[in-house]
Short mmCIF file of C-alpha atoms in Angstrom, two decimals:
data_model
loop_
_atom_site.label_atom_id
_atom_site.label_comp_id
_atom_site.label_asym_id
_atom_site.label_seq_id
_atom_site.Cartn_x
_atom_site.Cartn_y
_atom_site.Cartn_z
CA UNK A 12 49.16 -44.23 14.85
CA UNK A 13 46.72 -43.17 17.37
CA UNK A 14 42.88 -43.14 15.79
CA UNK A 15 41.88 -39.66 17.05
CA UNK A 16 39.13 -41.10 19.54
CA UNK A 17 38.41 -40.92 23.20
CA UNK A 18 39.88 -44.36 23.55
CA UNK A 19 43.15 -43.49 21.74
CA UNK A 20 43.44 -46.59 20.06
CA UNK A 21 47.07 -47.24 18.60
CA UNK A 22 47.91 -49.46 15.61
CA UNK A 23 51.06 -50.00 13.87
CA UNK A 24 51.78 -47.47 11.08
CA UNK A 25 53.52 -48.76 8.11
CA UNK A 26 55.14 -46.45 5.61
CA UNK A 27 56.40 -43.73 8.12
CA UNK A 28 59.78 -42.41 6.94
CA UNK A 29 62.74 -41.64 9.22
CA UNK A 30 66.18 -40.58 8.94
CA UNK A 31 68.92 -41.30 11.48
CA UNK A 32 71.39 -38.78 12.51
CA UNK A 33 74.54 -39.29 14.56
CA UNK A 34 75.42 -36.36 16.85
CA UNK A 35 73.49 -33.56 18.92
CA UNK A 36 69.78 -33.06 17.66
CA UNK A 37 69.96 -30.45 15.12
CA UNK A 38 73.42 -30.74 14.55
CA UNK A 39 73.90 -34.21 13.70
CA UNK A 40 75.34 -36.18 10.55
CA UNK A 41 72.82 -37.82 8.63
CA UNK A 42 73.41 -41.54 8.17
CA UNK A 43 70.49 -43.17 6.20
CA UNK A 44 66.93 -43.42 5.53
CA UNK A 45 64.29 -45.80 7.06
CA UNK A 46 60.78 -46.80 6.27
CA UNK A 47 58.59 -48.52 8.98
CA UNK A 48 57.40 -52.13 8.23
CA UNK A 49 53.97 -53.75 8.61
CA UNK A 50 54.19 -53.54 12.34
CA UNK A 51 55.30 -50.14 12.43
CA UNK A 52 58.94 -50.91 13.20
CA UNK A 53 62.24 -50.02 11.69
CA UNK A 54 65.74 -51.30 12.47
CA UNK A 55 69.24 -49.27 12.50
CA UNK A 56 72.29 -51.74 12.69
CA UNK A 57 76.19 -51.38 12.34
CA UNK A 58 75.80 -48.35 14.70
CA UNK A 59 79.14 -47.19 16.53
CA UNK A 60 79.68 -45.56 19.89
CA UNK A 61 77.99 -41.85 19.75
CA UNK A 62 74.78 -40.42 20.13
CA UNK A 63 71.95 -40.76 17.79
CA UNK A 64 68.82 -39.49 16.98
CA UNK A 65 65.85 -40.14 14.55
CA UNK A 66 64.17 -37.60 12.40
CA UNK A 67 60.68 -38.06 10.87
CA UNK A 68 60.07 -36.76 7.39
CA UNK A 69 56.75 -36.30 5.63
CA UNK A 70 55.79 -39.35 3.58
CA UNK A 71 52.38 -40.71 2.15
CA UNK A 72 50.93 -41.66 5.63
CA UNK A 73 52.22 -38.55 7.51
CA UNK A 74 51.85 -35.33 6.27
CA UNK A 75 54.24 -31.97 7.14
CA UNK A 76 53.26 -28.53 7.17
CA UNK A 77 53.25 -28.06 3.55
CA UNK A 78 50.12 -30.01 3.05
CA UNK A 79 46.64 -30.41 4.42
CA UNK A 80 46.01 -33.95 5.69
CA UNK A 81 43.18 -36.23 4.57
CA UNK A 82 41.09 -38.67 7.01
CA UNK A 83 43.50 -41.28 6.63
CA UNK A 84 46.66 -39.22 7.16
CA UNK A 85 48.48 -38.02 10.39
CA UNK A 86 50.31 -35.21 11.23
CA UNK A 87 53.95 -34.67 11.50
CA UNK A 88 54.82 -34.16 15.11
CA UNK A 89 56.93 -31.50 16.83
CA UNK A 90 59.29 -33.98 18.62
CA UNK A 91 60.93 -35.56 16.09
CA UNK A 92 62.24 -33.11 14.03
CA UNK A 93 66.16 -32.25 13.11
CA UNK A 94 66.17 -29.48 15.88
CA UNK A 95 67.11 -29.30 19.36
CA UNK A 96 63.85 -30.47 20.64
CA UNK A 97 63.93 -33.66 19.14
CA UNK A 98 63.01 -36.51 21.81
CA UNK A 99 64.03 -39.78 19.69
CA UNK A 100 67.50 -39.81 20.95
CA UNK A 101 69.72 -42.63 22.13
CA UNK A 102 73.33 -43.20 22.81
CA UNK A 103 75.71 -46.29 22.41
CA UNK A 104 78.58 -46.38 25.11
CA UNK A 105 81.33 -48.81 25.91
CA UNK A 106 78.40 -50.82 27.62
CA UNK A 107 76.87 -51.27 24.14
CA UNK A 108 73.07 -51.47 23.40
CA UNK A 109 71.23 -54.21 24.52
CA UNK A 110 69.13 -56.24 22.19
CA UNK A 111 65.73 -55.60 23.76
CA UNK A 112 66.33 -51.58 23.57
CA UNK A 113 63.09 -50.21 21.97
CA UNK A 114 61.74 -46.75 21.17
CA UNK A 115 58.28 -45.99 19.89
CA UNK A 116 56.93 -42.65 18.70
CA UNK A 117 53.21 -42.22 18.05
CA UNK A 118 51.74 -40.00 15.14
CA UNK A 119 48.17 -38.42 15.72
CA UNK A 120 45.17 -37.65 13.45
CA UNK A 121 44.58 -34.05 12.97
CA UNK A 122 41.59 -32.20 13.94
CA UNK A 123 38.46 -32.51 11.78
CA UNK A 124 35.73 -30.07 11.22
CA UNK A 125 32.31 -29.86 9.96
CA UNK A 126 29.66 -27.16 9.50
CA UNK A 127 25.74 -27.30 9.01
CA UNK A 128 22.67 -25.17 8.90
CA UNK A 129 20.05 -26.25 11.40
CA UNK A 130 17.13 -24.19 10.28
CA UNK A 131 15.61 -22.55 6.95
CA UNK A 132 12.92 -23.94 4.68
CA UNK A 133 13.56 -26.86 2.07
CA UNK A 134 16.53 -28.48 0.95
CA UNK A 135 18.30 -25.19 0.06
CA UNK A 136 17.86 -23.94 3.60
CA UNK A 137 15.76 -20.67 2.21
CA UNK A 138 15.35 -17.46 4.30
CA UNK A 139 13.63 -14.07 3.95
CA UNK A 140 15.62 -10.84 4.59
CA UNK A 141 16.23 -10.62 8.09
CA UNK A 142 16.06 -13.95 9.17
CA UNK A 143 18.48 -15.58 11.69
CA UNK A 144 20.49 -18.36 10.05
CA UNK A 145 21.61 -20.58 12.68
CA UNK A 146 24.65 -22.53 12.37
CA UNK A 147 26.33 -25.31 14.03
CA UNK A 148 30.15 -25.76 13.83
CA UNK A 149 32.15 -29.13 14.98
CA UNK A 150 35.64 -29.88 15.66
CA UNK A 151 36.84 -33.25 16.65
CA UNK A 152 39.38 -32.39 19.13
CA UNK A 153 42.75 -34.53 18.52
CA UNK A 154 44.22 -36.92 21.06
CA UNK A 155 47.27 -34.93 21.52
CA UNK A 156 45.45 -31.41 21.88
CA UNK A 157 47.33 -30.93 25.35
CA UNK A 158 50.19 -33.49 24.37
CA UNK A 159 50.30 -37.07 23.86
CA UNK A 160 51.04 -38.69 26.97
CA UNK A 161 52.06 -41.98 25.51
CA UNK A 162 53.54 -40.46 22.45
CA UNK A 163 57.10 -41.18 22.99
CA UNK A 164 58.87 -44.20 24.85
CA UNK A 165 62.73 -44.52 24.83
CA UNK A 166 64.48 -47.27 26.77
CA UNK A 167 61.34 -47.87 28.81
CA UNK A 168 60.97 -44.11 29.49
CA UNK A 169 57.90 -42.13 28.59
CA UNK A 170 57.42 -38.70 27.76
CA UNK A 171 54.62 -36.62 26.19
CA UNK A 172 54.65 -35.03 22.70
CA UNK A 173 54.26 -31.29 22.50
CA UNK A 174 50.94 -29.71 22.88
CA UNK A 175 48.98 -27.55 20.23
CA UNK A 176 50.01 -24.03 20.20
CA UNK A 177 47.20 -22.87 17.69
CA UNK A 178 43.90 -23.83 17.76
CA UNK A 179 41.28 -21.19 16.65
CA UNK A 180 37.94 -21.24 14.48
CA UNK A 181 37.48 -18.21 12.12
CA UNK A 182 34.18 -17.44 10.71
CA UNK A 183 33.48 -15.03 8.22
CA UNK A 184 29.91 -13.91 6.55
CA UNK A 185 29.88 -13.47 2.80
CA UNK A 186 27.99 -11.19 0.48
CA UNK A 187 24.14 -11.12 1.74
CA UNK A 188 24.71 -12.19 5.27
CA UNK A 189 25.59 -9.85 8.31
CA UNK A 190 27.43 -10.88 11.60
CA UNK A 191 25.87 -8.91 14.79
CA UNK A 192 27.82 -9.60 17.57
CA UNK A 193 25.21 -8.36 20.06
CA UNK A 194 22.77 -11.09 18.54
CA UNK A 195 25.25 -14.00 17.32
CA UNK A 196 24.42 -15.82 20.51
CA UNK A 197 27.80 -17.90 20.45
CA UNK A 198 27.58 -21.11 22.36
CA UNK A 199 30.40 -23.79 22.94
CA UNK A 200 29.99 -27.05 24.27
CA UNK A 201 30.57 -30.84 23.97
CA UNK A 202 28.43 -33.02 21.70
CA UNK A 203 25.53 -33.81 24.00
CA UNK A 204 25.86 -30.13 25.69
CA UNK A 205 26.67 -31.49 29.12
CA UNK A 206 29.69 -29.56 29.26
CA UNK A 207 29.47 -25.81 28.44
CA UNK A 208 32.76 -23.95 27.77
CA UNK A 209 33.10 -20.48 29.47
CA UNK A 210 34.20 -17.54 27.31
CA UNK A 211 37.36 -15.78 28.51
CA UNK A 212 38.30 -19.37 30.66
CA UNK A 213 37.96 -21.78 27.65
CA UNK A 214 38.07 -19.73 24.66
CA UNK A 215 38.18 -15.96 23.84
CA UNK A 216 36.09 -14.31 21.03
CA UNK A 217 37.69 -11.72 18.60
CA UNK A 218 34.86 -9.86 16.61
CA UNK A 219 35.14 -7.93 13.45
CA UNK A 220 32.72 -6.43 11.10
CA UNK A 221 32.09 -9.54 8.92
CA UNK A 222 32.70 -12.38 11.77
CA UNK A 223 34.44 -13.67 14.43
CA UNK A 224 37.27 -16.12 15.96
CA UNK A 225 37.02 -18.41 18.45
CA UNK A 226 40.67 -18.65 19.92
CA UNK A 227 41.04 -21.87 22.48
CA UNK A 228 44.59 -21.06 23.25
CA UNK A 229 44.00 -19.31 26.56
CA UNK A 230 46.17 -21.46 28.98
CA UNK A 231 50.00 -20.15 28.88
CA UNK A 232 49.84 -21.04 25.12
CA UNK A 233 47.99 -24.10 25.39
CA UNK A 234 43.90 -25.03 25.49
CA UNK A 235 42.17 -24.95 29.02
CA UNK A 236 41.95 -28.07 31.10
CA UNK A 237 38.34 -28.24 30.27
CA UNK A 238 39.08 -28.39 26.33
CA UNK A 239 42.12 -30.82 27.00
CA UNK A 240 39.57 -33.14 28.94
CA UNK A 241 37.45 -33.41 25.95
CA UNK A 242 40.55 -34.89 23.74
CA UNK A 243 39.09 -37.43 21.05
CA UNK A 244 35.47 -36.22 21.34
CA UNK A 245 33.64 -33.36 19.39
CA UNK A 246 33.54 -29.67 20.33
CA UNK A 247 30.15 -27.90 19.26
CA UNK A 248 29.47 -24.30 18.32
CA UNK A 249 26.16 -22.77 17.67
CA UNK A 250 25.70 -19.37 16.55
CA UNK A 251 23.86 -16.87 14.31
CA UNK A 252 24.37 -14.62 11.47
CA UNK A 253 21.41 -12.65 9.32
CA UNK A 254 20.44 -12.74 5.89
CA UNK A 255 20.73 -8.81 4.66
CA UNK A 256 18.96 -6.90 1.97
CA UNK A 257 22.01 -7.25 -0.41
CA UNK A 258 21.64 -10.97 -0.72
CA UNK A 259 21.49 -12.06 -4.45
CA UNK A 260 18.14 -13.99 -5.32
CA UNK A 261 18.48 -17.66 -5.80
CA UNK A 262 22.28 -17.79 -5.44
CA UNK A 263 24.16 -19.06 -2.58
CA UNK A 264 24.85 -17.08 0.50
CA UNK A 265 28.19 -18.33 1.76
CA UNK A 266 29.33 -18.54 5.27
CA UNK A 267 32.99 -19.41 5.24
CA UNK A 268 35.05 -21.00 7.96
CA UNK A 269 38.94 -20.97 8.38
CA UNK A 270 39.88 -23.47 11.09
CA UNK A 271 43.78 -22.86 11.78
CA UNK A 272 45.85 -25.13 13.84
CA UNK A 273 49.34 -25.78 14.85
CA UNK A 274 51.09 -28.94 16.60
CA UNK A 275 54.30 -27.62 16.88
CA UNK A 276 54.73 -24.88 19.39
CA UNK A 277 58.35 -24.41 18.27
CA UNK A 278 57.63 -23.38 14.97
CA UNK A 279 54.93 -21.39 12.96
CA UNK A 280 53.31 -24.32 11.19
CA UNK A 281 49.97 -23.52 10.52
CA UNK A 282 47.49 -25.79 9.08
CA UNK A 283 44.13 -24.19 7.63
CA UNK A 284 41.08 -26.36 7.36
CA UNK A 285 38.39 -24.59 5.35
CA UNK A 286 34.65 -25.44 4.78
CA UNK A 287 31.45 -23.45 4.34
CA UNK A 288 27.76 -23.54 4.46
CA UNK A 289 25.30 -21.83 2.15
CA UNK A 290 21.62 -20.74 2.38
CA UNK A 291 19.71 -18.87 -0.27
CA UNK A 292 16.86 -16.40 -0.38
CA UNK A 293 14.27 -16.55 -3.37
CA UNK A 294 11.81 -14.35 -5.23
CA UNK A 295 9.38 -14.18 -8.30
CA UNK A 296 8.57 -12.14 -11.36
CA UNK A 297 5.46 -10.97 -12.78
CA UNK A 298 4.39 -9.46 -16.08
CA UNK A 299 1.15 -7.43 -16.07
CA UNK A 300 -0.67 -7.22 -19.82
CA UNK A 301 -4.25 -6.71 -21.15
CA UNK A 302 -6.38 -9.57 -22.06
CA UNK A 303 -5.37 -9.10 -25.70
CA UNK A 304 -7.28 -9.05 -29.00
CA UNK A 305 -10.92 -9.95 -28.04
CA UNK A 306 -9.86 -11.56 -24.80
CA UNK A 307 -7.77 -14.08 -26.70
CA UNK A 308 -4.46 -12.96 -25.11
CA UNK A 309 -3.28 -12.43 -28.54
CA UNK A 310 -1.11 -9.07 -29.02
CA UNK A 311 -1.48 -8.68 -25.26
CA UNK A 312 -0.20 -5.29 -24.08
CA UNK A 313 1.84 -4.78 -21.38
CA UNK A 314 0.39 -2.55 -18.54
CA UNK A 315 1.96 -0.11 -16.49
CA UNK A 316 0.43 1.19 -13.39
CA UNK A 317 -1.15 -1.75 -11.74
CA UNK A 318 -0.75 -2.18 -7.88
CA UNK A 319 -0.47 -5.34 -5.78
CA UNK A 320 0.10 -6.51 -2.22
CA UNK A 321 1.69 -9.95 -1.47
CA UNK A 322 0.14 -12.16 0.99
CA UNK A 323 1.87 -15.18 2.79
CA UNK A 324 0.41 -18.43 3.59
CA UNK A 325 -0.85 -17.23 6.91
CA UNK A 326 -2.79 -14.20 5.06
CA UNK A 327 -0.35 -11.29 6.11
CA UNK A 328 0.31 -8.84 3.70
CA UNK A 329 4.06 -8.11 3.01
CA UNK A 330 4.88 -5.01 4.53
CA UNK A 331 8.50 -4.21 3.18
CA UNK A 332 12.17 -4.11 4.85
CA UNK A 333 12.37 -2.27 8.18
CA UNK A 334 15.23 -2.26 10.70
CA UNK A 335 12.99 -2.96 13.59
CA UNK A 336 15.81 -3.45 16.43
CA UNK A 337 18.27 -0.90 15.06
CA UNK A 338 20.88 -3.45 14.60
CA UNK A 339 21.87 -2.40 10.89
CA UNK A 340 19.91 -5.34 9.36
CA UNK A 341 16.63 -4.88 7.63
CA UNK A 342 13.81 -7.37 8.10
CA UNK A 343 10.90 -8.60 5.93
CA UNK A 344 7.73 -7.55 7.93
CA UNK A 345 4.30 -8.98 7.68
CA UNK A 346 1.25 -6.94 8.44
CA UNK A 347 -2.65 -7.50 9.08
CA UNK A 348 -3.97 -4.54 7.13
CA UNK A 349 -3.38 -4.16 3.15
CA UNK A 350 -3.35 -0.31 3.94
CA UNK A 351 0.08 -0.87 5.51
CA UNK A 352 1.49 -3.36 2.72
CA UNK A 353 4.46 -2.57 0.46
CA UNK A 354 2.85 -1.79 -3.00
CA UNK A 355 4.53 -4.00 -6.06
CA UNK A 356 3.77 -1.58 -9.13
CA UNK A 357 4.36 -2.63 -12.64
CA UNK A 358 6.77 -0.51 -14.86
CA UNK A 359 6.13 0.48 -18.53
CA UNK A 360 7.02 -3.17 -19.62
CA UNK A 361 4.54 -4.49 -17.24
CA UNK A 362 7.22 -5.91 -15.15
CA UNK A 363 7.34 -6.27 -11.33
CA UNK A 364 8.88 -8.41 -8.97
CA UNK A 365 9.04 -9.41 -5.27
CA UNK A 366 12.51 -10.72 -3.76
CA UNK A 367 13.96 -11.97 -0.35
CA UNK A 368 11.36 -14.67 0.23
CA UNK A 369 11.67 -17.92 1.91
CA UNK A 370 10.47 -20.84 -0.27
CA UNK A 371 6.55 -21.50 -0.10
CA UNK A 372 3.27 -20.38 -1.33
CA UNK A 373 2.18 -16.85 -1.50
CA UNK A 374 -0.62 -14.96 -3.46
CA UNK A 375 -1.10 -11.26 -4.73
CA UNK A 376 -4.18 -9.12 -4.44
CA UNK A 377 -4.51 -6.34 -6.75
CA UNK A 378 -4.94 -2.87 -4.97
CA UNK A 379 -5.40 -0.77 -7.90
CA UNK A 380 -5.80 -1.56 -11.80
CA UNK A 381 -4.26 0.28 -14.49
CA UNK A 382 -6.34 3.18 -16.07
CA UNK A 383 -9.37 2.18 -17.97
CA UNK A 384 -8.96 -1.57 -16.49
CA UNK A 385 -11.05 -3.61 -14.23
CA UNK A 386 -9.43 -4.53 -11.16
CA UNK A 387 -8.93 -8.30 -10.59
CA UNK A 388 -11.68 -9.81 -7.90
CA UNK A 389 -9.41 -12.98 -7.19
CA UNK A 390 -6.10 -13.19 -5.58
CA UNK A 391 -3.19 -14.62 -8.00
CA UNK A 392 -1.48 -17.67 -6.10
CA UNK A 393 1.82 -18.25 -6.72
CA UNK A 394 4.89 -20.62 -5.65
CA UNK A 395 8.32 -19.27 -4.72
CA UNK A 396 11.31 -21.79 -4.94
CA UNK A 397 14.72 -22.09 -6.46
CA UNK A 398 13.07 -21.66 -10.20
CA UNK A 399 10.72 -18.89 -9.39
CA UNK A 400 12.83 -16.18 -10.08
CA UNK A 401 13.89 -17.25 -13.52
CA UNK A 402 12.83 -15.18 -16.50
CA UNK A 403 11.19 -17.99 -18.37
CA UNK A 404 9.17 -18.57 -15.23
CA UNK A 405 7.90 -14.83 -15.01
CA UNK A 406 4.17 -14.96 -14.36
CA UNK A 407 1.65 -13.35 -16.46
CA UNK A 408 -1.46 -11.53 -14.87
CA UNK A 409 -4.06 -10.24 -17.16
CA UNK A 410 -6.36 -7.41 -16.89
CA UNK A 411 -9.71 -6.74 -18.73
CA UNK A 412 -10.58 -3.20 -20.30
CA UNK A 413 -13.53 -1.61 -18.99
CA UNK A 414 -16.73 -1.35 -21.17
CA UNK A 415 -16.55 1.62 -23.27
CA UNK A 416 -20.03 1.35 -25.14
CA UNK A 417 -23.60 2.15 -23.41
CA UNK A 418 -25.08 -1.34 -21.91
CA UNK A 419 -28.45 -2.75 -22.44
CA UNK A 420 -31.84 -0.70 -22.73
CA UNK A 421 -30.13 2.21 -24.77
CA UNK A 422 -30.92 3.38 -28.05
CA UNK A 423 -27.08 3.98 -28.69
CA UNK A 424 -26.56 0.27 -27.64
CA UNK A 425 -29.21 -0.78 -30.17
CA UNK A 426 -28.00 1.27 -32.85
CA UNK A 427 -24.50 -0.08 -32.41
CA UNK A 428 -25.68 -3.46 -32.64
CA UNK A 429 -27.72 -2.92 -35.74
CA UNK A 430 -24.54 -1.42 -37.58
CA UNK A 431 -22.28 -4.37 -36.47
CA UNK A 432 -24.87 -6.92 -37.75
CA UNK A 433 -25.30 -4.96 -41.26
CA UNK A 434 -21.49 -4.85 -41.56
CA UNK A 435 -21.15 -8.72 -40.70
CA UNK A 436 -24.04 -9.25 -43.28
CA UNK A 437 -22.27 -6.97 -45.85
CA UNK A 438 -18.89 -9.25 -45.16
CA UNK A 439 -20.84 -12.14 -45.73
CA UNK A 440 -22.39 -11.12 -49.06
CA UNK A 441 -19.09 -9.99 -50.19
CA UNK A 442 -17.66 -13.41 -49.27
CA UNK A 443 -20.30 -14.89 -51.35
CA UNK A 444 -20.01 -13.05 -54.58
CA UNK A 445 -16.24 -13.48 -54.30
CA UNK A 446 -16.42 -17.17 -54.30
CA UNK A 447 -19.00 -17.40 -56.96
CA UNK A 448 -16.82 -15.44 -59.23
CA UNK A 449 -13.86 -17.75 -58.62
CA UNK A 450 -15.97 -20.83 -59.50
#
């Protein structure tokens, strides 16, 4: 088996299964089953004159077209099948077969992919509406991408294994994400970016409404010479997608990959390796109420019509969602003047909220208080994170009612205080009489 590295290190593969046939490839008669030993060897004995060939079949260490390989497994090749393309052939003539006749066949590892998000805030990679999400995809190019040079040796004669006929990266934006081809900025390089692949020479891009496919089969059914030269190395792709205003708050926004490959150019035996990368956008919920009974908060009443402007940590006001570059994706904008801010207004239940924000520190500035209530003079600070949009974390904001009685120095106020004191005195007297009667 080949380890899949640039050095193409080969080691004996134990447990590979083969069938021995007599006759022409694809038309022969099966004679028996063989399994490679600790040294990767298998031996056939008691053979008569004629033509023979080996057919490899799926095993625990070698995967066929009906399964996807793990990191420890190898792919079933195209050149040891029970068909006319079989290259593991030999024959016994009247001259016999010498004891030192040897044949070798190499199994290769499958390509391996990965995908990550390289920007965003926090461990969950949070974004605000309209932000560009920077993705990085990686494909480990198999050693035999253009055919394994030392893949087959029969009686000292070497021949290449067959090249890959399908090798393409499909990327799809899920709900809450948009693919904008003109702004995707797709770039394909080797790992250290010293080799930059060229579109329409080393790969082709097929765009769709929700994503794209990078197809690396461009050279008469094979990869380009540049891609072939990177065998055993990592191919790196970077590109952008955008968070849109359909994004669910505090839920994964998933970008999915379907990497399709086929190492058998004679049959459609496509393997699919899939992965994904998630990002999020956050928000916060609020409840506007009065200060309750005597300012205690008890029996607080929801207040409708309170208006607020949200500010970020830089002191900019949230200006709403605007498609500034006319690409079909709205962006969250931040403005200097509160007069241009998007107003958050409490409903009849006192509820209001803000969504589509990245993780961070924010504040609310009350721009208009409900009728007959005092406007807040201090900003309300709040934090946006993975829990801030939960109902149990709704933030309560209180307003005090405006004074409804004449203030100091007026006869009306003095009369009000006198009557209040008399009433309190009467209450105290009643209490004394009541307790004495109970004694």
